[in-house]
PDB file of C-alpha atoms in Angstrom:
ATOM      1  CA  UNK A   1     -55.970   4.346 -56.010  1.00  0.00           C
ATOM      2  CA  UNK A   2     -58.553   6.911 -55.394  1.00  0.00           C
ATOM      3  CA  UNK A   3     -58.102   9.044 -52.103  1.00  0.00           C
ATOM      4  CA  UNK A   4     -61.734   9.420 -52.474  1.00  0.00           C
ATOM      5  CA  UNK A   5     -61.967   5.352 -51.865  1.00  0.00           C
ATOM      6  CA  UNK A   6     -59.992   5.465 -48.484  1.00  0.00           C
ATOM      7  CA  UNK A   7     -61.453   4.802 -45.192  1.00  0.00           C
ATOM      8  CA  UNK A   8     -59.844   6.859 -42.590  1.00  0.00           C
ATOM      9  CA  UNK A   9     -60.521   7.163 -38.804  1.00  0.00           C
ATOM     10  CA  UNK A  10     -58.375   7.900 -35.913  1.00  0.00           C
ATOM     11  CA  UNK A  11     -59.383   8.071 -32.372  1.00  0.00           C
ATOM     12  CA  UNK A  12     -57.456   8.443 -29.142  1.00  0.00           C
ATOM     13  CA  UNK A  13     -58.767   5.630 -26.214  1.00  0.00           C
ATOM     14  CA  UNK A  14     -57.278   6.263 -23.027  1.00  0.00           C
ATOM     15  CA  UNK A  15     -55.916   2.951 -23.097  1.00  0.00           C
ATOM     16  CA  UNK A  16     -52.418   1.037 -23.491  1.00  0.00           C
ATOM     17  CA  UNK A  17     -51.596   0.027 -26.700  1.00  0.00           C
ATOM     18  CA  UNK A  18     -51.174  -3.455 -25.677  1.00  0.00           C
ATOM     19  CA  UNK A  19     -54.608  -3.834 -24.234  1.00  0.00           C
ATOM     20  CA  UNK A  20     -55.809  -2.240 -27.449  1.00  0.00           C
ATOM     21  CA  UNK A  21     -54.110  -4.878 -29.254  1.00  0.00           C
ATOM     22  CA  UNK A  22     -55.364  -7.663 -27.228  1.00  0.00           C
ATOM     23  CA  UNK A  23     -58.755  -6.528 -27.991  1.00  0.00           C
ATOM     24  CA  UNK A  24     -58.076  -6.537 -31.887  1.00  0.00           C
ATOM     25  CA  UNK A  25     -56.076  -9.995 -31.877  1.00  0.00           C
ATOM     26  CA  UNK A  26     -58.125 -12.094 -29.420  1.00  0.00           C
ATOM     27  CA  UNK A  27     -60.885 -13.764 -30.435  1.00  0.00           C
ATOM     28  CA  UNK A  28     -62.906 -14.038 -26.809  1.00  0.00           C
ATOM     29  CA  UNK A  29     -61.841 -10.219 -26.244  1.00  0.00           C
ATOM     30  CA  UNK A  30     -62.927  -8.745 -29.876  1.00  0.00           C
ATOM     31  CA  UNK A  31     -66.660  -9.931 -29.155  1.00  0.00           C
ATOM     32  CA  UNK A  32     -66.451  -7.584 -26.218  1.00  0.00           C
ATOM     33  CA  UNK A  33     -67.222  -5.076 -28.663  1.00  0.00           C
ATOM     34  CA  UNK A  34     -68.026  -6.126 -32.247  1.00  0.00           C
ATOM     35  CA  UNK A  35     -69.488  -9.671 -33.126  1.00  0.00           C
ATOM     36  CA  UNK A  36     -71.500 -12.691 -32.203  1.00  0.00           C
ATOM     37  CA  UNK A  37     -67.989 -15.372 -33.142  1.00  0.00           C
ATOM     38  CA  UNK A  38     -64.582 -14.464 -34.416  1.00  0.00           C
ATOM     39  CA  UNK A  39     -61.379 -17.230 -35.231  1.00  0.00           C
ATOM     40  CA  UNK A  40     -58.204 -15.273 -35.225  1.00  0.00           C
ATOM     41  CA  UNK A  41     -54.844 -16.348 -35.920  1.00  0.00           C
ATOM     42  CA  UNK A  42     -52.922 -13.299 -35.333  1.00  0.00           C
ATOM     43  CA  UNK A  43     -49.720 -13.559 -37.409  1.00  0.00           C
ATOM     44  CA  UNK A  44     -48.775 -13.301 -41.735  1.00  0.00           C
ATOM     45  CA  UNK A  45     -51.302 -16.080 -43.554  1.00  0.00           C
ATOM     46  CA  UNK A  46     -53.188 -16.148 -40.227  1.00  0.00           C
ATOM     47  CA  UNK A  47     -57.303 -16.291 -40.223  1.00  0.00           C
ATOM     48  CA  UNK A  48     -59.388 -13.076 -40.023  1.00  0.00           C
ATOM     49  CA  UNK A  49     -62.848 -14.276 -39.348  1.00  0.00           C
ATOM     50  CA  UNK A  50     -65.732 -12.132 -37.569  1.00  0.00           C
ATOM     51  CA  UNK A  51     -69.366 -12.806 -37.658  1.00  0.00           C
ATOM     52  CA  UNK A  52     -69.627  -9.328 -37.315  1.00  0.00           C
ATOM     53  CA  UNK A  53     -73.235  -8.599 -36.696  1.00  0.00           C
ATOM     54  CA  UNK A  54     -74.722 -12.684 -36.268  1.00  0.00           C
ATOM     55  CA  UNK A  55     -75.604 -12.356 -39.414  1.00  0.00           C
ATOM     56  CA  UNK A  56     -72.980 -10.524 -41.729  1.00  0.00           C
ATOM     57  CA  UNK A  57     -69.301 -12.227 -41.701  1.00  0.00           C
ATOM     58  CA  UNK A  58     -65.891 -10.621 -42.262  1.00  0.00           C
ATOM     59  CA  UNK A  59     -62.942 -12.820 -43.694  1.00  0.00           C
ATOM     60  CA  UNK A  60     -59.592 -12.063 -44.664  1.00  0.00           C
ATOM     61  CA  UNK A  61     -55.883 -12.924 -43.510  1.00  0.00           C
ATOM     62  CA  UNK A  62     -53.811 -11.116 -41.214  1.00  0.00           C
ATOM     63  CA  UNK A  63     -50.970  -9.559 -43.922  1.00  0.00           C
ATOM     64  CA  UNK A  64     -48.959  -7.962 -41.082  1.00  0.00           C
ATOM     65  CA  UNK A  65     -48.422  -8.406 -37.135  1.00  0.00           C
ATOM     66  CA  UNK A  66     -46.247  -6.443 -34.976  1.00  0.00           C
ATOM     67  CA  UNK A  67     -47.671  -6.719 -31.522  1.00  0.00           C
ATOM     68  CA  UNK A  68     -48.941  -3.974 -29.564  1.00  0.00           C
ATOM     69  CA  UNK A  69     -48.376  -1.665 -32.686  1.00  0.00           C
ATOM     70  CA  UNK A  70     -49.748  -2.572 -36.063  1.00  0.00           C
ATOM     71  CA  UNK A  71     -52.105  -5.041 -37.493  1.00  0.00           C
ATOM     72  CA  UNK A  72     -52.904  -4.925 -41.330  1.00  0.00           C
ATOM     73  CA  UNK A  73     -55.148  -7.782 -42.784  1.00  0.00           C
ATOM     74  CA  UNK A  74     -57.149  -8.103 -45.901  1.00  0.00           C
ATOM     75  CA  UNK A  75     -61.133  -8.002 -45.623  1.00  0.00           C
ATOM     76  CA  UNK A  76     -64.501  -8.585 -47.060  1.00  0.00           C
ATOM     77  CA  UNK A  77     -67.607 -10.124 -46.663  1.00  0.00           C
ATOM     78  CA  UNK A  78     -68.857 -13.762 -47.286  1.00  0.00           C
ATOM     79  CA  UNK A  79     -71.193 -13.848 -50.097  1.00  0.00           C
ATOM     80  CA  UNK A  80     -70.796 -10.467 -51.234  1.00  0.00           C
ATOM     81  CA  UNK A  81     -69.963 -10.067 -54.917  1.00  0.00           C
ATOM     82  CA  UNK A  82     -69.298  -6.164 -54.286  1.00  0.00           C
ATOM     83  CA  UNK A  83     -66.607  -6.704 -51.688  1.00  0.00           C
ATOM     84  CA  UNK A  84     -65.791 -10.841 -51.099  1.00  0.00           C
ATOM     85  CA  UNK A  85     -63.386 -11.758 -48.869  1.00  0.00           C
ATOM     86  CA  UNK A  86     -59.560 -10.491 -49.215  1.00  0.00           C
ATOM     87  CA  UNK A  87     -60.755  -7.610 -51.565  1.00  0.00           C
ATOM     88  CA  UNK A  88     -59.860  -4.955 -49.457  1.00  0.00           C
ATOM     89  CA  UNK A  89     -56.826  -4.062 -46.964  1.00  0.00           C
ATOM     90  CA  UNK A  90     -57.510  -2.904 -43.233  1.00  0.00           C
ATOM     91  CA  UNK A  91     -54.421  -1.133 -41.737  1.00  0.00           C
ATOM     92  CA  UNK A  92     -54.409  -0.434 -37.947  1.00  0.00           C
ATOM     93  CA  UNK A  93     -51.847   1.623 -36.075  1.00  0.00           C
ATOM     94  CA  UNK A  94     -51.446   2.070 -32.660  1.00  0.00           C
ATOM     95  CA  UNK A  95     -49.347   4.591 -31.584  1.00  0.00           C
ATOM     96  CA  UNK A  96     -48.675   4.929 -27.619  1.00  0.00           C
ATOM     97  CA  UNK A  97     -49.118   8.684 -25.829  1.00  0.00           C
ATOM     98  CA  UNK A  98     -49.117   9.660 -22.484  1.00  0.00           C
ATOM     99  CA  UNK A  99     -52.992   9.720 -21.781  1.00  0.00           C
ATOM    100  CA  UNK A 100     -53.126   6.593 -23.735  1.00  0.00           C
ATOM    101  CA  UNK A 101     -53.268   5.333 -27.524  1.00  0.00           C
ATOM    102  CA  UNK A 102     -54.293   6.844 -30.726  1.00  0.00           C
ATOM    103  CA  UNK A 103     -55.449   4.281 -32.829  1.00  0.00           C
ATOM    104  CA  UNK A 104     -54.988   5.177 -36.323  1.00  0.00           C
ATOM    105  CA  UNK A 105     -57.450   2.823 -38.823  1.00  0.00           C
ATOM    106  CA  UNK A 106     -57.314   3.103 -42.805  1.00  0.00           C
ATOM    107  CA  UNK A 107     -59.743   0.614 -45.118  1.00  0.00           C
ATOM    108  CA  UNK A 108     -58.209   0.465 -48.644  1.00  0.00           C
ATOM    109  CA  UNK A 109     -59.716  -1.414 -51.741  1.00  0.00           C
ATOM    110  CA  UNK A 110     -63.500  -0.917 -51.351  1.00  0.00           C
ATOM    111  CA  UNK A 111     -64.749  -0.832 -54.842  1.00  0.00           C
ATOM    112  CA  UNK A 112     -66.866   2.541 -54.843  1.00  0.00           C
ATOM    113  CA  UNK A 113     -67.994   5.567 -52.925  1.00  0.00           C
ATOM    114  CA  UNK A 114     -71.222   3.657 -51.212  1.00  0.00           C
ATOM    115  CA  UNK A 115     -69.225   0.669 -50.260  1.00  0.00           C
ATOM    116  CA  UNK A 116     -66.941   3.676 -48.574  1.00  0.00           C
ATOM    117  CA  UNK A 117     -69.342   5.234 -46.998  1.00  0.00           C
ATOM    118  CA  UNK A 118     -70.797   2.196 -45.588  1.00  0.00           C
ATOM    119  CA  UNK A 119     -67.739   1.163 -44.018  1.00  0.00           C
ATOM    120  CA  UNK A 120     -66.815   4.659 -42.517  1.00  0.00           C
ATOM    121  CA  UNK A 121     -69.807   4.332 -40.878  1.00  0.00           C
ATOM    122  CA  UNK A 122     -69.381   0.745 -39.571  1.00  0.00           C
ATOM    123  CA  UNK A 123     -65.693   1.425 -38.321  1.00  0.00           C
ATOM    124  CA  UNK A 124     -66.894   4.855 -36.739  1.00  0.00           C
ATOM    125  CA  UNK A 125     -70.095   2.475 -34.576  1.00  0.00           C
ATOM    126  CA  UNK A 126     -66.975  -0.476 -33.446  1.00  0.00           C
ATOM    127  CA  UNK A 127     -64.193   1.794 -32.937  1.00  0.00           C
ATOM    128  CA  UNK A 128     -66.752   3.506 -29.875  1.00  0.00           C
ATOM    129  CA  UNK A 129     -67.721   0.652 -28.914  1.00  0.00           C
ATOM    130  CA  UNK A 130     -63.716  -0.149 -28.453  1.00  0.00           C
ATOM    131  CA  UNK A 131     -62.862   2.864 -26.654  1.00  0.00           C
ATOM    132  CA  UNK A 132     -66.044   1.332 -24.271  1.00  0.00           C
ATOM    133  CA  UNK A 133     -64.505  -1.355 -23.515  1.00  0.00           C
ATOM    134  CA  UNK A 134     -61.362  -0.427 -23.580  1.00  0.00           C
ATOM    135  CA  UNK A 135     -62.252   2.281 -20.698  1.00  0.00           C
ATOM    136  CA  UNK A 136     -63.701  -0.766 -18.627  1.00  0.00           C
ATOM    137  CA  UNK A 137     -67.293   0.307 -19.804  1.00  0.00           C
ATOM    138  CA  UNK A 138     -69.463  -2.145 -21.185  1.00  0.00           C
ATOM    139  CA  UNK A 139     -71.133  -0.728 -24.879  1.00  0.00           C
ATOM    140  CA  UNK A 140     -74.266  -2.941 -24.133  1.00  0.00           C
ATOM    141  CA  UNK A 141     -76.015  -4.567 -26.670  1.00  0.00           C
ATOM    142  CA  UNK A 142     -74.803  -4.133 -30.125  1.00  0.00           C
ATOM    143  CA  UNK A 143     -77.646  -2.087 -32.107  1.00  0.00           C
ATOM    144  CA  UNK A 144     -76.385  -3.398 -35.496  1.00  0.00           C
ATOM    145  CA  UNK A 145     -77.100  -7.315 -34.207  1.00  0.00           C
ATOM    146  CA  UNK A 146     -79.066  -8.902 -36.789  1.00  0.00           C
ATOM    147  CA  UNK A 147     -77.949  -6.696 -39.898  1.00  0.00           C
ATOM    148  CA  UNK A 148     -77.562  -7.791 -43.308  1.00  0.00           C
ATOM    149  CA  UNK A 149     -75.883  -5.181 -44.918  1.00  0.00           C
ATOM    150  CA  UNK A 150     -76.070  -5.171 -48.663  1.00  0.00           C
ATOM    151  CA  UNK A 151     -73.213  -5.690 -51.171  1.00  0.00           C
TER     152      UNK A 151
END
């Protein structure tokens, strides 16, 4: 695998990582801050399914669950041929300090430097909008409503 072809971000919210993970796992708290609908089943084989943007959809299945720490699940987009659903692995860490979490994201599999750069960007827009809500802030309306994306 390319390091080239890795999505990383990390970001501390001054938040516990079990509220963190409650926003990640639930499917009424995730549209808090990213998405118009989600369905997710939280545990290995489980659904991963976001309308992400009302009219752009993530789906995958959770891989890995160990609550209030780590969520890994695969990830792509219906009716994309560039990255379809499952094509590419999502790894989230959270790891607990004393002002709160760092949250530790990295997006394997993405098929080429665009697709990368595409989804840095996209995980850089919800992970604020996280650390928004997880402060007790509401983001407001998401500016990326509506978007297509291309792939």
């Amino acid at each position: 695998m390319q390091e080239a072809l890795v999505v990383r971000r990390e970001t501390h919210i001054p938040a516990p990582p079990a509220a963190l993970f409650a926003l990640l796992t639930d499917p009424e708290k995730i549209l808090r801050w990213m998405g118009t609908e989600a369905q997710l089943e939280p545990q290995p084989g489980g659904l991963y399914l976001v309308n992400v943007t009302g009219a752009r959809v993530a789906r995958g299945y959770f891989r890995e669950v160990v609550p209030v720490h780590r969520l890994a699940y695969s990830f792509g987009w219906e009716e994309s041929e560039e990255v379809p659903p499952g094509s590419s692995l999502v790894e989230i860490d959270l790891i607990e300090q004393p002002d709160g979490t760092l949250l530790r994201l990295t997006h394997t599999g993405l098929p080429n430097a665009e697709q990368c750069a595409g989804h840095a960007e996209g995980w850089a827009h919800y992970l604020g909008r996280l650390g928004e809500v997880a402060a007790g802030r509401d983001p407001g309306p998401d500016p990326k409503y509506g978007h297509t994306g291309r792939g």
